[in-house]
XYZ file of C-alpha atoms in Angstrom:
558
model
C -4.928 38.231 -31.637
C -6.919 35.415 -30.039
C -10.666 36.164 -30.094
C -13.460 34.306 -28.319
C -16.821 34.055 -30.065
C -20.216 34.454 -28.395
C -23.704 34.916 -29.741
C -23.370 37.946 -31.990
C -20.134 39.077 -30.344
C -16.418 38.523 -30.538
C -14.385 39.175 -27.402
C -10.584 39.471 -27.565
C -8.828 37.148 -25.122
C -6.831 39.963 -23.559
C -10.085 41.832 -22.850
C -11.398 38.895 -20.831
C -8.130 38.605 -18.971
C -7.886 42.341 -18.253
C -11.507 42.579 -17.136
C -11.135 39.642 -14.759
C -7.866 41.012 -13.391
C -9.338 44.462 -12.795
C -12.503 43.121 -11.180
C -10.649 40.959 -8.676
C -7.816 43.379 -7.917
C -10.435 46.010 -7.097
C -11.521 44.011 -4.049
C -10.128 45.554 -0.881
C -11.987 43.619 1.796
C -11.266 39.924 1.460
C -12.775 37.300 3.745
C -11.666 33.706 3.468
C -8.386 34.414 1.697
C -7.356 33.684 -1.872
C -9.463 30.534 -2.179
C -12.810 32.266 -1.606
C -11.882 35.366 -3.568
C -10.632 33.470 -6.604
C -13.334 30.811 -6.578
C -16.153 33.360 -6.338
C -14.652 35.390 -9.179
C -14.240 32.366 -11.447
C -17.729 31.061 -10.694
C -19.250 34.433 -11.465
C -17.299 34.778 -14.708
C -18.224 31.317 -16.008
C -21.890 31.787 -15.161
C -21.914 35.186 -16.877
C -20.322 33.702 -19.996
C -22.967 30.985 -20.236
C -25.789 33.443 -19.592
C -24.788 35.496 -22.647
C -24.662 32.340 -24.735
C -20.910 31.799 -24.840
C -19.032 28.538 -24.602
C -17.329 28.584 -21.225
C -14.858 25.976 -22.374
C -13.323 28.369 -24.887
C -13.263 31.407 -22.584
C -12.440 30.138 -19.123
C -8.670 29.918 -19.800
C -8.164 33.663 -20.111
C -10.690 34.395 -17.395
C -8.764 32.096 -15.066
C -5.465 33.841 -15.843
C -6.982 37.256 -15.176
C -8.568 36.157 -11.904
C -5.301 34.707 -10.591
C -3.282 37.767 -11.571
C -5.877 40.085 -10.043
C -6.288 38.075 -6.842
C -2.526 38.034 -6.375
C -2.595 41.824 -6.083
C -4.915 41.514 -3.088
C -3.834 38.327 -1.333
C -1.090 35.745 -1.854
C -2.053 32.914 -4.191
C -1.626 29.452 -2.683
C -1.841 25.920 -4.040
C -5.258 25.283 -2.385
C -6.538 28.503 -3.967
C -5.571 27.254 -7.439
C -7.346 23.975 -6.733
C -10.509 25.760 -5.571
C -10.578 28.065 -8.607
C -10.356 25.161 -11.050
C -13.039 23.237 -9.171
C -15.251 26.325 -9.147
C -14.941 26.779 -12.908
C -15.945 23.168 -13.555
C -18.820 23.163 -11.057
C -20.213 26.314 -12.679
C -20.312 24.729 -16.132
C -22.411 21.683 -15.280
C -25.651 23.170 -16.607
C -25.208 21.229 -19.844
C -24.450 24.197 -22.068
C -20.682 23.594 -21.928
C -18.727 20.367 -22.064
C -17.382 19.715 -18.574
C -14.189 18.006 -19.737
C -13.391 20.881 -22.110
C -13.974 23.419 -19.357
C -11.693 21.379 -17.116
C -8.938 21.340 -19.729
C -9.134 25.103 -20.280
C -9.347 25.789 -16.541
C -6.231 23.729 -15.851
C -4.301 25.421 -18.650
C -5.333 28.887 -17.488
C -4.604 28.065 -13.851
C -1.062 26.935 -14.677
C -0.313 29.971 -16.849
C -1.725 32.346 -14.244
C -0.012 30.644 -11.300
C 3.384 30.660 -13.001
C 2.881 34.346 -13.858
C 2.546 35.161 -10.147
C 5.594 33.120 -9.126
C 4.388 29.562 -8.503
C 6.391 26.646 -9.889
C 4.799 24.965 -12.892
C 4.762 21.445 -11.423
C 3.209 22.728 -8.191
C 0.596 24.679 -10.156
C -0.144 21.628 -12.299
C -0.609 19.330 -9.306
C -2.861 21.851 -7.555
C -4.997 22.446 -10.643
C -5.335 18.717 -11.238
C -6.515 18.091 -7.670
C -9.357 20.557 -8.114
C -10.239 19.285 -11.588
C -10.356 15.612 -10.581
C -12.640 16.338 -7.652
C -15.004 18.530 -9.672
C -15.199 16.281 -12.748
C -15.799 13.224 -10.568
C -18.696 14.962 -8.831
C -20.036 16.073 -12.227
C -20.106 12.453 -13.417
C -17.560 12.904 -16.207
C -16.287 9.637 -17.661
C -12.907 8.716 -16.197
C -11.224 8.397 -19.590
C -12.505 11.810 -20.705
C -11.542 13.444 -17.428
C -8.015 12.021 -17.486
C -7.477 12.975 -21.120
C -8.704 16.536 -20.555
C -6.602 16.849 -17.419
C -3.350 15.744 -19.041
C -3.987 17.853 -22.141
C -4.530 20.935 -19.980
C -1.312 20.287 -18.078
C 0.747 19.854 -21.252
C -0.600 22.974 -22.959
C -0.406 25.080 -19.804
C 3.172 24.177 -18.914
C 4.295 24.448 -22.536
C 2.840 27.966 -22.679
C 5.085 28.952 -19.759
C 8.212 27.279 -21.225
C 8.302 24.962 -18.234
C 9.393 21.335 -17.933
C 6.393 19.478 -19.369
C 7.479 15.993 -18.307
C 8.134 17.007 -14.695
C 4.760 18.741 -14.482
C 2.972 15.788 -16.083
C 4.547 13.426 -13.568
C 3.517 15.636 -10.646
C 0.017 16.015 -12.090
C -0.431 12.273 -12.594
C 0.805 11.654 -9.064
C -1.812 14.099 -7.757
C -4.518 12.593 -9.975
C -3.889 9.051 -8.713
C -3.413 10.040 -5.072
C -6.434 12.350 -4.852
C -9.175 10.769 -2.772
C -7.376 7.421 -2.554
C -6.171 5.580 0.532
C -5.025 2.109 1.549
C -8.590 0.831 1.337
C -9.112 1.924 -2.267
C -9.573 -0.945 -4.713
C -6.265 -1.449 -6.610
C -8.283 -2.108 -9.775
C -9.765 1.383 -9.644
C -6.328 2.931 -9.259
C -4.903 0.757 -12.039
C -7.758 1.758 -14.337
C -7.053 5.438 -13.774
C -3.324 4.850 -14.356
C -4.051 3.040 -17.628
C -6.236 5.926 -18.781
C -3.388 8.309 -17.954
C -0.950 6.284 -20.066
C -3.460 6.181 -22.932
C -3.915 9.952 -22.690
C -0.161 10.515 -22.762
C 0.228 8.270 -25.818
C -2.590 10.133 -27.571
C -0.923 13.450 -26.746
C 2.366 12.230 -28.239
C 0.587 11.077 -31.402
C -1.225 14.403 -31.861
C 1.221 16.957 -30.460
C 4.619 17.172 -32.204
C 5.965 19.329 -29.372
C 6.075 16.387 -26.925
C 7.770 13.014 -27.067
C 7.795 9.678 -25.267
C 9.274 11.264 -22.150
C 5.744 12.486 -21.448
C 4.514 8.887 -21.352
C 7.441 7.870 -19.153
C 6.735 10.716 -16.734
C 3.019 9.902 -16.612
C 3.673 6.229 -15.907
C 6.258 7.067 -13.249
C 3.915 9.465 -11.463
C 1.086 6.930 -11.453
C 3.218 4.097 -10.073
C 4.909 6.302 -7.462
C 1.511 7.473 -6.182
C 0.252 3.894 -6.011
C 3.238 2.804 -3.925
C 2.444 5.583 -1.455
C -0.850 3.757 -0.806
C 0.824 0.425 -0.196
C 3.210 -2.116 -1.663
C 0.423 -4.267 -3.112
C -1.235 -1.248 -4.732
C 2.054 -0.193 -6.267
C 2.892 -3.653 -7.578
C -0.546 -3.994 -9.146
C -0.444 -0.593 -10.851
C 3.116 -1.186 -12.024
C 2.114 -4.414 -13.762
C -0.974 -2.771 -15.256
C 1.011 0.145 -16.682
C 3.618 -2.120 -18.283
C 0.914 -4.365 -19.752
C -0.870 -1.292 -21.119
C 2.287 -0.111 -22.847
C 2.855 -3.561 -24.309
C -0.716 -3.710 -25.624
C -0.506 -0.176 -27.040
C 2.659 -1.049 -28.941
C 0.780 -3.820 -30.722
C -1.786 -1.606 -32.442
C 0.005 1.731 -32.831
C 1.402 3.110 -36.072
C 4.841 1.624 -36.892
C 6.906 4.563 -35.650
C 5.021 4.897 -32.370
C 4.842 1.124 -31.969
C 8.632 0.880 -31.949
C 8.990 3.804 -29.534
C 6.295 2.423 -27.229
C 7.867 -1.025 -27.153
C 11.277 0.472 -26.392
C 9.763 2.633 -23.653
C 8.072 -0.391 -22.106
C 11.413 -2.198 -21.905
C 13.040 0.862 -20.353
C 10.315 1.436 -17.787
C 10.429 -2.201 -16.757
C 13.817 -1.311 -15.280
C 13.117 2.287 -14.215
C 9.633 2.287 -12.707
C 9.499 2.385 -8.904
C 9.396 -0.882 -6.980
C 8.647 0.689 -3.622
C 8.374 3.953 -1.709
C 12.091 4.381 -1.055
C 13.330 3.718 -4.568
C 13.264 7.236 -5.985
C 16.834 8.235 -5.098
C 18.272 5.190 -6.814
C 16.143 5.858 -9.885
C 17.306 9.468 -9.863
C 20.944 8.335 -10.015
C 20.202 6.101 -12.997
C 18.027 8.655 -14.778
C 20.660 11.379 -14.358
C 23.284 9.231 -16.074
C 20.931 8.535 -18.970
C 20.008 12.216 -19.333
C 23.680 13.206 -19.269
C 24.547 10.855 -22.122
C 21.375 11.556 -24.107
C 21.740 15.363 -23.935
C 25.373 15.511 -25.037
C 27.069 15.724 -21.659
C 30.423 14.563 -23.029
C 30.587 17.369 -25.587
C 29.470 19.944 -23.025
C 32.096 18.744 -20.528
C 34.763 19.243 -23.195
C 33.550 22.821 -23.702
C 33.706 23.490 -19.961
C 37.240 22.062 -19.814
C 38.404 24.439 -22.550
C 37.029 27.564 -20.874
C 38.273 26.413 -17.460
C 41.845 26.140 -18.711
C 41.504 29.469 -20.544
C 40.428 31.327 -17.396
C 42.405 29.356 -14.803
C 45.890 30.843 -15.068
C 44.748 34.500 -15.311
C 42.550 34.012 -12.242
C 45.448 32.409 -10.395
C 47.568 35.447 -11.257
C 45.062 37.749 -9.580
C 44.758 35.532 -6.513
C 48.527 35.158 -6.246
C 49.138 38.897 -6.378
C 46.393 39.543 -3.808
C 47.706 36.957 -1.331
C 51.327 38.007 -1.811
C 50.361 41.523 -0.734
C 49.831 40.267 2.841
C 52.804 37.877 3.202
C 56.179 36.863 1.848
C 55.707 35.874 -1.847
C 58.020 32.854 -1.629
C 56.312 31.397 1.424
C 52.833 32.096 0.062
C 53.807 30.685 -3.326
C 54.813 27.377 -1.759
C 51.555 27.115 0.159
C 49.555 28.206 -2.851
C 51.143 25.494 -4.995
C 50.149 22.864 -2.447
C 46.589 24.190 -2.511
C 46.252 24.153 -6.297
C 47.159 20.479 -6.402
C 44.014 19.884 -4.302
C 41.905 21.004 -7.276
C 44.135 19.915 -10.157
C 45.990 16.722 -9.188
C 48.890 15.237 -11.146
C 49.901 18.556 -12.761
C 51.956 19.681 -9.774
C 55.230 20.393 -11.582
C 53.571 22.393 -14.348
C 51.456 24.383 -11.911
C 54.229 25.038 -9.380
C 56.456 26.522 -12.051
C 53.635 28.695 -13.389
C 52.633 29.883 -9.910
C 56.174 30.840 -8.947
C 56.315 33.033 -12.030
C 52.968 34.573 -11.153
C 54.280 35.685 -7.756
C 56.996 37.611 -9.524
C 54.419 39.508 -11.605
C 54.060 43.237 -12.048
C 51.126 45.623 -12.136
C 50.999 45.374 -15.918
C 50.724 41.603 -15.660
C 47.932 42.051 -13.148
C 45.938 44.200 -15.555
C 46.438 41.686 -18.347
C 45.389 38.890 -15.992
C 42.269 40.818 -15.017
C 41.232 41.274 -18.652
C 41.942 37.634 -19.484
C 40.021 36.494 -16.413
C 36.957 38.510 -17.393
C 36.986 37.107 -20.927
C 37.576 33.534 -19.815
C 35.091 33.727 -16.942
C 32.428 35.120 -19.264
C 32.947 32.251 -21.701
C 32.902 29.750 -18.853
C 29.684 31.175 -17.397
C 27.919 31.156 -20.773
C 29.041 27.550 -21.331
C 27.857 26.546 -17.845
C 24.529 28.338 -18.315
C 23.934 26.691 -21.684
C 24.925 23.211 -20.476
C 22.919 23.286 -17.238
C 19.772 24.588 -18.927
C 20.081 21.964 -21.637
C 20.231 19.241 -18.992
C 17.138 20.746 -17.360
C 15.279 20.582 -20.668
C 14.940 24.343 -21.177
C 16.509 26.676 -23.701
C 19.562 28.794 -22.924
C 18.459 32.423 -22.779
C 21.629 33.763 -24.398
C 24.121 36.318 -23.157
C 22.128 39.437 -24.013
C 19.055 38.203 -22.161
C 21.009 37.078 -19.105
C 19.585 38.965 -16.154
C 21.566 41.165 -13.793
C 20.841 38.744 -10.973
C 22.449 35.877 -12.884
C 25.492 38.018 -13.653
C 25.719 38.877 -9.955
C 25.479 35.184 -9.079
C 28.277 34.318 -11.500
C 30.461 37.086 -10.061
C 29.694 35.940 -6.514
C 30.647 32.374 -7.378
C 34.001 33.504 -8.763
C 34.646 35.741 -5.740
C 33.678 32.972 -3.301
C 35.944 30.496 -5.065
C 38.805 33.010 -5.057
C 38.345 33.840 -1.373
C 38.218 30.160 -0.461
C 41.525 29.606 -2.209
C 43.049 32.621 -0.451
C 41.876 31.372 2.954
C 43.174 27.889 2.294
C 46.449 29.334 1.027
C 46.865 31.217 4.307
C 46.319 27.972 6.234
C 48.914 26.316 4.019
C 51.325 29.146 4.821
C 50.713 28.547 8.510
C 51.480 24.868 8.073
C 54.700 25.882 6.356
C 55.938 27.196 9.694
C 55.548 23.758 11.303
C 59.274 23.316 12.136
C 59.484 26.748 13.811
C 56.254 26.184 15.758
C 57.365 22.742 16.896
C 60.685 24.135 18.062
C 59.085 26.969 20.014
C 55.940 25.280 21.353
C 57.118 21.714 21.633
C 54.389 19.025 21.910
C 51.732 21.744 22.216
C 52.281 22.634 18.553
C 50.440 19.463 17.527
C 47.208 20.814 19.062
C 47.484 23.846 16.780
C 48.772 22.226 13.609
C 46.339 19.298 13.548
C 43.159 21.460 13.363
C 44.828 23.677 10.766
C 45.612 20.634 8.629
C 42.048 19.319 8.889
C 40.545 22.709 8.038
C 42.924 23.125 5.117
C 41.832 19.749 3.744
C 38.107 20.318 4.318
C 37.785 23.835 2.923
C 38.259 22.833 -0.752
C 35.627 20.081 -0.452
C 33.113 22.272 1.390
C 33.552 25.184 -1.005
C 33.196 22.859 -3.986
C 29.920 21.497 -2.618
C 28.568 24.983 -1.889
C 29.473 26.251 -5.348
C 27.873 23.257 -7.056
C 24.712 23.680 -4.988
C 24.475 27.410 -5.725
C 24.891 26.864 -9.461
C 22.301 24.065 -9.531
C 19.802 26.281 -7.702
C 20.272 29.622 -9.453
C 21.493 28.951 -13.003
C 18.600 26.863 -14.450
C 15.860 28.932 -16.084
C 13.280 26.901 -14.133
C 12.744 26.991 -10.346
C 14.851 24.452 -8.423
C 14.301 23.511 -4.782
C 17.245 23.911 -2.446
C 16.827 20.305 -1.283
C 17.243 19.043 -4.854
C 20.184 21.360 -5.532
C 21.791 20.276 -2.243
C 21.358 16.615 -3.136
C 22.985 17.126 -6.530
C 25.733 19.273 -5.005
C 26.519 16.715 -2.294
C 26.761 13.826 -4.746
C 28.827 15.894 -7.199
C 31.189 17.004 -4.421
C 31.652 13.401 -3.280
C 32.367 12.230 -6.822
C 34.714 15.188 -7.305
C 36.778 14.309 -4.224
C 36.888 10.604 -5.076
C 37.723 11.351 -8.701
C 40.412 13.812 -7.663
C 42.364 11.265 -5.634
C 41.799 8.442 -8.114
C 42.847 10.634 -11.014
C 45.933 11.761 -9.090
C 47.070 8.165 -8.778
C 46.323 7.201 -12.384
C 47.728 10.344 -13.978
C 50.952 10.127 -11.968
C 51.610 6.761 -13.570
C 50.601 8.083 -16.994
C 52.892 11.134 -16.891
C 55.856 9.084 -15.706
C 55.492 6.668 -18.624
C 54.239 9.048 -21.308
C 55.969 8.621 -24.658
C 53.183 10.152 -26.753
C 52.771 13.687 -25.422
C 56.329 14.141 -24.191
C 56.984 17.517 -22.540
C 53.330 18.604 -22.806
C 52.050 15.536 -20.965
C 51.419 17.566 -17.801
C 49.241 20.056 -19.683
C 47.293 17.236 -21.341
C 46.721 15.675 -17.929
C 45.469 19.034 -16.634
C 43.035 19.270 -19.543
C 41.852 15.694 -18.942
C 41.161 16.450 -15.293
C 39.197 19.564 -16.221
C 37.128 17.403 -18.574
C 36.457 14.821 -15.867
C 35.576 17.547 -13.366
C 33.200 19.094 -15.906
C 31.541 15.731 -16.447
C 31.055 15.317 -12.690
C 29.640 18.840 -12.433
C 27.149 18.201 -15.251
C 26.135 14.872 -13.732
C 25.294 16.741 -10.541
C 23.071 19.083 -12.567
C 21.302 16.138 -14.218
C 20.878 14.509 -10.796
C 19.348 17.709 -9.416
C 16.773 17.664 -12.198
C 16.038 13.952 -11.707
C 15.641 14.413 -7.953
C 13.142 17.205 -8.522
C 11.152 15.056 -10.923
C 11.135 11.894 -8.799
C 10.904 13.207 -5.243
C 7.532 11.857 -4.004
C 6.414 15.016 -2.186
C 7.492 17.441 -4.933
C 3.949 18.512 -5.795
C 3.338 19.623 -2.231
C 6.227 22.097 -2.239
C 5.631 25.673 -3.215
């Protein structure tokens, strides 16, 4: 149990938190909203701590958490409220009894933990807390180096305590720290100095904290440079040069292991750091590819391919039997075969034969297919959940801890995919009656068949994009903005469609000339396509993460 010492007393941390929560939640008449309520509560708590002889720096963290949790029961907590609470805690500790920088660090950590507990995203909470801390510590006359170090340390410890993405939060926090109070007229040297202090603080954190690595430094540098470019091209260029020079100088006097890592990071950032305001999407594309390779994307794509093949044929059996219930099995089977080739090119012969057999299935086969689908789909979902969370830098929660909402999402995805295939299959059946329609309707048939053909071609692509977007938004164990998930889903869908047609052409040549795999060449080609599709899907997940980390206005989104 964490205990906080005072003069002649020892107060458990949970007691401070509970007392603060109860005191604030007891308020029923609130004027001024969450900002006034939370700030007044924090100010009163810090002043009371110092009056009884306690060190506010060691107690404000838990007080801050309790105040936020209590205030949230009365009024919704907003980003400005978090900023005001942190500023209030620091302003209240300027009597000289407590170290202002230490109070700032603890206030930021507590603000992040409390804000995440009431539903705010960690990077948004970090940016908001930093804005309040920078303003308050500047007014208190805290040295810039001390203020920056305390700020970054509070962000790292606070986000780590919530199992959030530390690098993303550090980047958002640094962006807020550089941008706060600055404009086009601000001296570039002042901004560069603050950015250099931020890089130094990140390097010191890496040297002292084994839980973080050089990605923290990269994120800090990226946030500083991106914020500088928002002020102007000349500001950004100046800060970019200063950050790279700082990394080069730091590599020269660091311990051997860190020196090598710092030098390597400097070379990498020379290519990755922003060069202007509009460069973040291009950097996201590059960063996503690097994350995919670094985090084992190839191995994870192979795992997805295995479970996809395992669950594919049983699921097709269920879909086939459901569609055949409403139409002639032979006609539906032909249309269904044409549809499947849209998703799995170059395995047409293998799939057509299998599908024709499925349409001749019995009830017993349907029950077996249902059981096999559930087993395969469960394995596929667990593999997807593990892979996506790994790419987002968070741990997979495991099957037993998977929430009911996630299970519902997985089921909805499967149902949506199945329904999309059924709808497209029905359009394909309609196109199968083209000769009869042409004979009966004459030239007017073209006005009916052309839209049906376009819709039949577009539905697979649209459904693929929607499924990718839904998975990127809901599956990660960290909050993901819809705009980032949509960006990743759109790019992944585009790559999927391009890859599908390119792979169709290449694999057709390969299967015609295969002398290695012989009669199983079609199945091998199917497995290869599933692997490529899995790789594209995982790249979209990595791109979603990169977009969330690099999007310039990310810290303003709640």
